[in-house]
Coordinates of C-alpha atoms and ligand atoms in Angstrom, one line a residue:
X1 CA -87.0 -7.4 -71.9
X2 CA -84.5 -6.8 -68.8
X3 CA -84.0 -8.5 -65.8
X4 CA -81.4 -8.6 -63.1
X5 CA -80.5 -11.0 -61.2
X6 CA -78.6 -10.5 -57.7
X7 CA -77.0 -7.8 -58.8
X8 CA -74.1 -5.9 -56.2
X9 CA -71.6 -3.3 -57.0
X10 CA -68.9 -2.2 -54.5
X11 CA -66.7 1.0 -55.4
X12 CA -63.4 1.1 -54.5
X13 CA -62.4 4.4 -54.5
X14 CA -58.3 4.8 -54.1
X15 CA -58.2 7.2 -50.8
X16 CA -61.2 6.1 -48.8
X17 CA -63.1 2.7 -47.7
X18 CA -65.1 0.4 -50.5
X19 CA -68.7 1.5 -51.1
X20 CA -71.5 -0.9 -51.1
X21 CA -73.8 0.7 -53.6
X22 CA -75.9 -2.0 -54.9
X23 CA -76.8 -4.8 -52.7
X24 CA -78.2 -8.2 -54.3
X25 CA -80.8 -6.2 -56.8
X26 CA -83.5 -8.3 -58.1
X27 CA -85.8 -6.6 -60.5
X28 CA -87.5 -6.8 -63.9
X29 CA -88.6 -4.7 -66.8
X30 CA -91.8 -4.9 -69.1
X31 CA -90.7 -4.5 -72.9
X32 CA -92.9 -1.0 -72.5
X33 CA -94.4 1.4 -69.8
X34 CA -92.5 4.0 -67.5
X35 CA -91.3 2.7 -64.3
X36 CA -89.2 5.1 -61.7
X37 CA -86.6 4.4 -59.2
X38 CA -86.7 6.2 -55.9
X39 CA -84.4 6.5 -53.0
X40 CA -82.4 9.4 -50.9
X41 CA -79.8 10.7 -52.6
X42 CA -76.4 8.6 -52.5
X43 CA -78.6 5.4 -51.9
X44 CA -77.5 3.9 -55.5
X45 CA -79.6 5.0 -57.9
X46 CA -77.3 6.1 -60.6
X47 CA -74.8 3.5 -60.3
X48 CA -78.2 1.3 -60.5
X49 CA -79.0 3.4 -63.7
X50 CA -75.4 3.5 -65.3
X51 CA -75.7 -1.1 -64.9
X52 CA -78.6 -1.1 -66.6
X53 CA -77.4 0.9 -69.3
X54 CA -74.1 -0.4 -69.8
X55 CA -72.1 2.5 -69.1
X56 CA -70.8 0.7 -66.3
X57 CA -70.0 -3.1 -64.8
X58 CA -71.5 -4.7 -62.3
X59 CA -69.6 -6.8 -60.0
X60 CA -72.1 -9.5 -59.1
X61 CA -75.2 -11.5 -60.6
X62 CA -76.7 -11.2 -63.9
X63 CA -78.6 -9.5 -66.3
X64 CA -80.8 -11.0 -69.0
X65 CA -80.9 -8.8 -71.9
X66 CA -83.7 -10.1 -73.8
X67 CA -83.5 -13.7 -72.5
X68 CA -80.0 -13.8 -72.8
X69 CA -77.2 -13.5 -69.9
X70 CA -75.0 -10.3 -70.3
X71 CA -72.3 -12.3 -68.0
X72 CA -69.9 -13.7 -71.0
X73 CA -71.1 -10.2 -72.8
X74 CA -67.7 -8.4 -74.2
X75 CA -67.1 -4.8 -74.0
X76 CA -68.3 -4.8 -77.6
X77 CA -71.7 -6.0 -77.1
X78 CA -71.8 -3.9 -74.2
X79 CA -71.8 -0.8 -76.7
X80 CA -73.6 -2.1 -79.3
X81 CA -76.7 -2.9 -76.5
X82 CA -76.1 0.8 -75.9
X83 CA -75.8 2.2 -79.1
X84 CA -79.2 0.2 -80.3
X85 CA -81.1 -0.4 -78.0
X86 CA -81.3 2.5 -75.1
X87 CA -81.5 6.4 -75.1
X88 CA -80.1 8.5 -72.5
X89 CA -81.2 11.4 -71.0
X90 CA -79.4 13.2 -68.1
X91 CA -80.2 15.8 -65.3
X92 CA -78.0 18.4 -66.5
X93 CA -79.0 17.6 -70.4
X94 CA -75.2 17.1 -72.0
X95 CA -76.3 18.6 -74.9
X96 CA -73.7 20.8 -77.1
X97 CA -74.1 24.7 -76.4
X98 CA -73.5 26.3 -79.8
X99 CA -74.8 24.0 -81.9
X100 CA -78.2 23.6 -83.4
X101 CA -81.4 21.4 -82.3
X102 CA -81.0 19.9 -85.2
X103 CA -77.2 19.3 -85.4
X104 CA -77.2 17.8 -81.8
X105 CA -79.6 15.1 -82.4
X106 CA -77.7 14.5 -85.7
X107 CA -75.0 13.8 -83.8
X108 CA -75.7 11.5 -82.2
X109 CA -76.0 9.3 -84.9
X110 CA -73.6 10.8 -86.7
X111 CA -71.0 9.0 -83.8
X112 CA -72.5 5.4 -85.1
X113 CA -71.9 6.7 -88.8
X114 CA -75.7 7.0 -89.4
X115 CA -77.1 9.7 -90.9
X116 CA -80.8 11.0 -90.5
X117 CA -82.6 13.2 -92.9
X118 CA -84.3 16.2 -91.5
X119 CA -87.7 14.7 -92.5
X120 CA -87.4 12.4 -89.6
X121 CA -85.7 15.0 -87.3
X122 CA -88.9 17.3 -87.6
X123 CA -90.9 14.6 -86.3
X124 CA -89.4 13.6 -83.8
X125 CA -89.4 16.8 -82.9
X126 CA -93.1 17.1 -83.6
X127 CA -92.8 13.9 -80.4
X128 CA -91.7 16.7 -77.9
X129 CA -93.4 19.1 -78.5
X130 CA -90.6 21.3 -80.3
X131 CA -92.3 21.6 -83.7
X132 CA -89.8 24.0 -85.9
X133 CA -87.1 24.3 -83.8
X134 CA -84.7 22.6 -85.6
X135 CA -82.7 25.6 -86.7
X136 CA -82.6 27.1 -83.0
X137 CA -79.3 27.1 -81.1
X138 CA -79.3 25.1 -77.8
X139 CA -78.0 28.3 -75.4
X140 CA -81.1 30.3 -76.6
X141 CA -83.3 27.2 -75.0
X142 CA -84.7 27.3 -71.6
X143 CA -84.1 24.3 -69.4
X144 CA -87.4 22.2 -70.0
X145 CA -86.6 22.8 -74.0
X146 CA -83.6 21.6 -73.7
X147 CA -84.2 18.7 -71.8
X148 CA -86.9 18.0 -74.7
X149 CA -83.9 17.9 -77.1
X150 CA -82.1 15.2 -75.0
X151 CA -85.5 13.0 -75.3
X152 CA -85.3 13.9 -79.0
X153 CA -81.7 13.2 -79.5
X154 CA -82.1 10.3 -77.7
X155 CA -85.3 8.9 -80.0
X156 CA -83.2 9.2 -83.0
X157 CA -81.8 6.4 -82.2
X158 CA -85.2 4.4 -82.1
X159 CA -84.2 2.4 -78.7
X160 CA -86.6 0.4 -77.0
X161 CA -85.6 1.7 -73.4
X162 CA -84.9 5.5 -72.3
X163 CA -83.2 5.8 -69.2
X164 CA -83.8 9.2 -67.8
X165 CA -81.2 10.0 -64.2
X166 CA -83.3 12.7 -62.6
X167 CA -84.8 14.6 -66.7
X168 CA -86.3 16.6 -64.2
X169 CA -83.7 17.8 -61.2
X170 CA -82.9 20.8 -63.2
X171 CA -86.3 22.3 -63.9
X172 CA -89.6 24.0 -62.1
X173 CA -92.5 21.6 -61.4
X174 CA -94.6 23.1 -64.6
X175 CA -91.8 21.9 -67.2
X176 CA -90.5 19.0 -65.3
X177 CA -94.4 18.1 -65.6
X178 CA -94.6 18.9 -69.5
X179 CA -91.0 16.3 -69.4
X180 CA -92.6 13.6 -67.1
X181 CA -95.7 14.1 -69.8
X182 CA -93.8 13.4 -72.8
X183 CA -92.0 10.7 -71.3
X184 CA -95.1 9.4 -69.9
X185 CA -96.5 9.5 -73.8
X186 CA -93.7 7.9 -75.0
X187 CA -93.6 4.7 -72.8
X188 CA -97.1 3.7 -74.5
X189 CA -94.7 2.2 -77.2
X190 CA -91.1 1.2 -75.2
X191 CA -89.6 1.0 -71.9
Ligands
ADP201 P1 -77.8 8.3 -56.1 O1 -77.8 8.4 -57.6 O2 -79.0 7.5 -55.6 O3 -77.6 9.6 -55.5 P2 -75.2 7.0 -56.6 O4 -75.5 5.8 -57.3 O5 -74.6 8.2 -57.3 O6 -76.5 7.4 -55.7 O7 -74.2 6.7 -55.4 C1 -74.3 5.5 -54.6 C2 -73.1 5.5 -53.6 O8 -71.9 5.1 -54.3 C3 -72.8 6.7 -52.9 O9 -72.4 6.4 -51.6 C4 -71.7 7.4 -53.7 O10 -70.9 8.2 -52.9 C5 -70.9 6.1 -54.2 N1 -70.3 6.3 -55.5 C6 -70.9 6.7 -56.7 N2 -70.1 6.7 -57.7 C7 -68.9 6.5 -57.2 C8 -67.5 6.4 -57.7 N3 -67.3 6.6 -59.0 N4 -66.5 6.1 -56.9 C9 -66.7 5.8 -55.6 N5 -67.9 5.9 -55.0 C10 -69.0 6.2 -55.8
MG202 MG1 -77.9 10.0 -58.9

């Protein structure tokens, strides 16, 4: 499904020295399963993360987006490969504070101009465990709910890879465990 191939990033930041954060990656994904990145912190794996995704550019080597080479890929197939095909989910959840479960997993279709019905919401919400909470607003969640909202808002999309940048950085080791569980769960069926 996703492979890179000598991948190297370097940021040049304006008032200090280039930073080597990638280094001549090699790696490859299965189309399905859960596999997790590890290092100290600052040792790359975000901007690793934020390649793979295509929220950001890589400076060096390849990557083979289902057999195909993302080097002559546009800015425009850059967001449509992250529109379709991956779901985000973030340490600090970036969800939207006043509005409803149900309205911020909307929302993020609504951005494509794709609506959902709130048949399918409910069961994706059945998926995280958040069976009739549709209708609650996101600042009366606790922190392991809400992080359950970003994996729901971020299956609305159907993608075939989550990315997840520390889902569990923010919470205590009994919901961070219900989280890993639920992501665990749903890599039976994507990456
Ligand atoms: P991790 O997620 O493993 O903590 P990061 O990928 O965030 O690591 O960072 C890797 C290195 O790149 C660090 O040295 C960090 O300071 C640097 N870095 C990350 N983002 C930027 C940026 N936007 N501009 C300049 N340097 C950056
Ligand atoms: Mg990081």
């Amino acid at each position: 499904m996703l492979k890179l191939q000598n991948i190297s990033k370097t940021y040049h930041a304006k008032k200090s020295a280039p930073v080597k954060a990638l280094n001549d990656i090699n790696l490859s994904f299965n189309n399905k399963g859960m596999v997790f990145i590890l290092g100290k912190s600052g040792s790359g794996k975000s901007t690793l993360l934020n390649i793979i995704g295509g929220l950001d550019q890589y400076d060096q080597g390849d990557i083979i987006i289902k057999n195909k080479s993302t080097k002559a890929f546009k800015q425009r197939d850059f967001d449509s490969y992250r529109n379709t095909l991956v779901g985000f989910v973030f340490q600090e959840y970036n969800l939207l504070d006043d509005l409803s479960v149900f309205e911020n997993i909307r929302l993020a279709l609504d951005l494509q101009g794709l609506t959902v019905d709130q048949k399918e919401v409910e069961h994706i919400l059945l998926d995280v465990d958040l069976e009739g909470y549709g209708d609650r607003r996101i600042n009366e969640l606790s922190g392991g709910q809400k992080q359950r909202v970003a994996i729901a808002r971020a299956l609305v999309k159907k993608p075939e890879i989550i990315m997840a940048d520390e889902p569990t950085g923010a919470l205590d080791s009994e919901t961070g465990t219900q989280v890993l569980n639920i992501l665990k769960k749903l890599s039976e069926t994507r990456l």
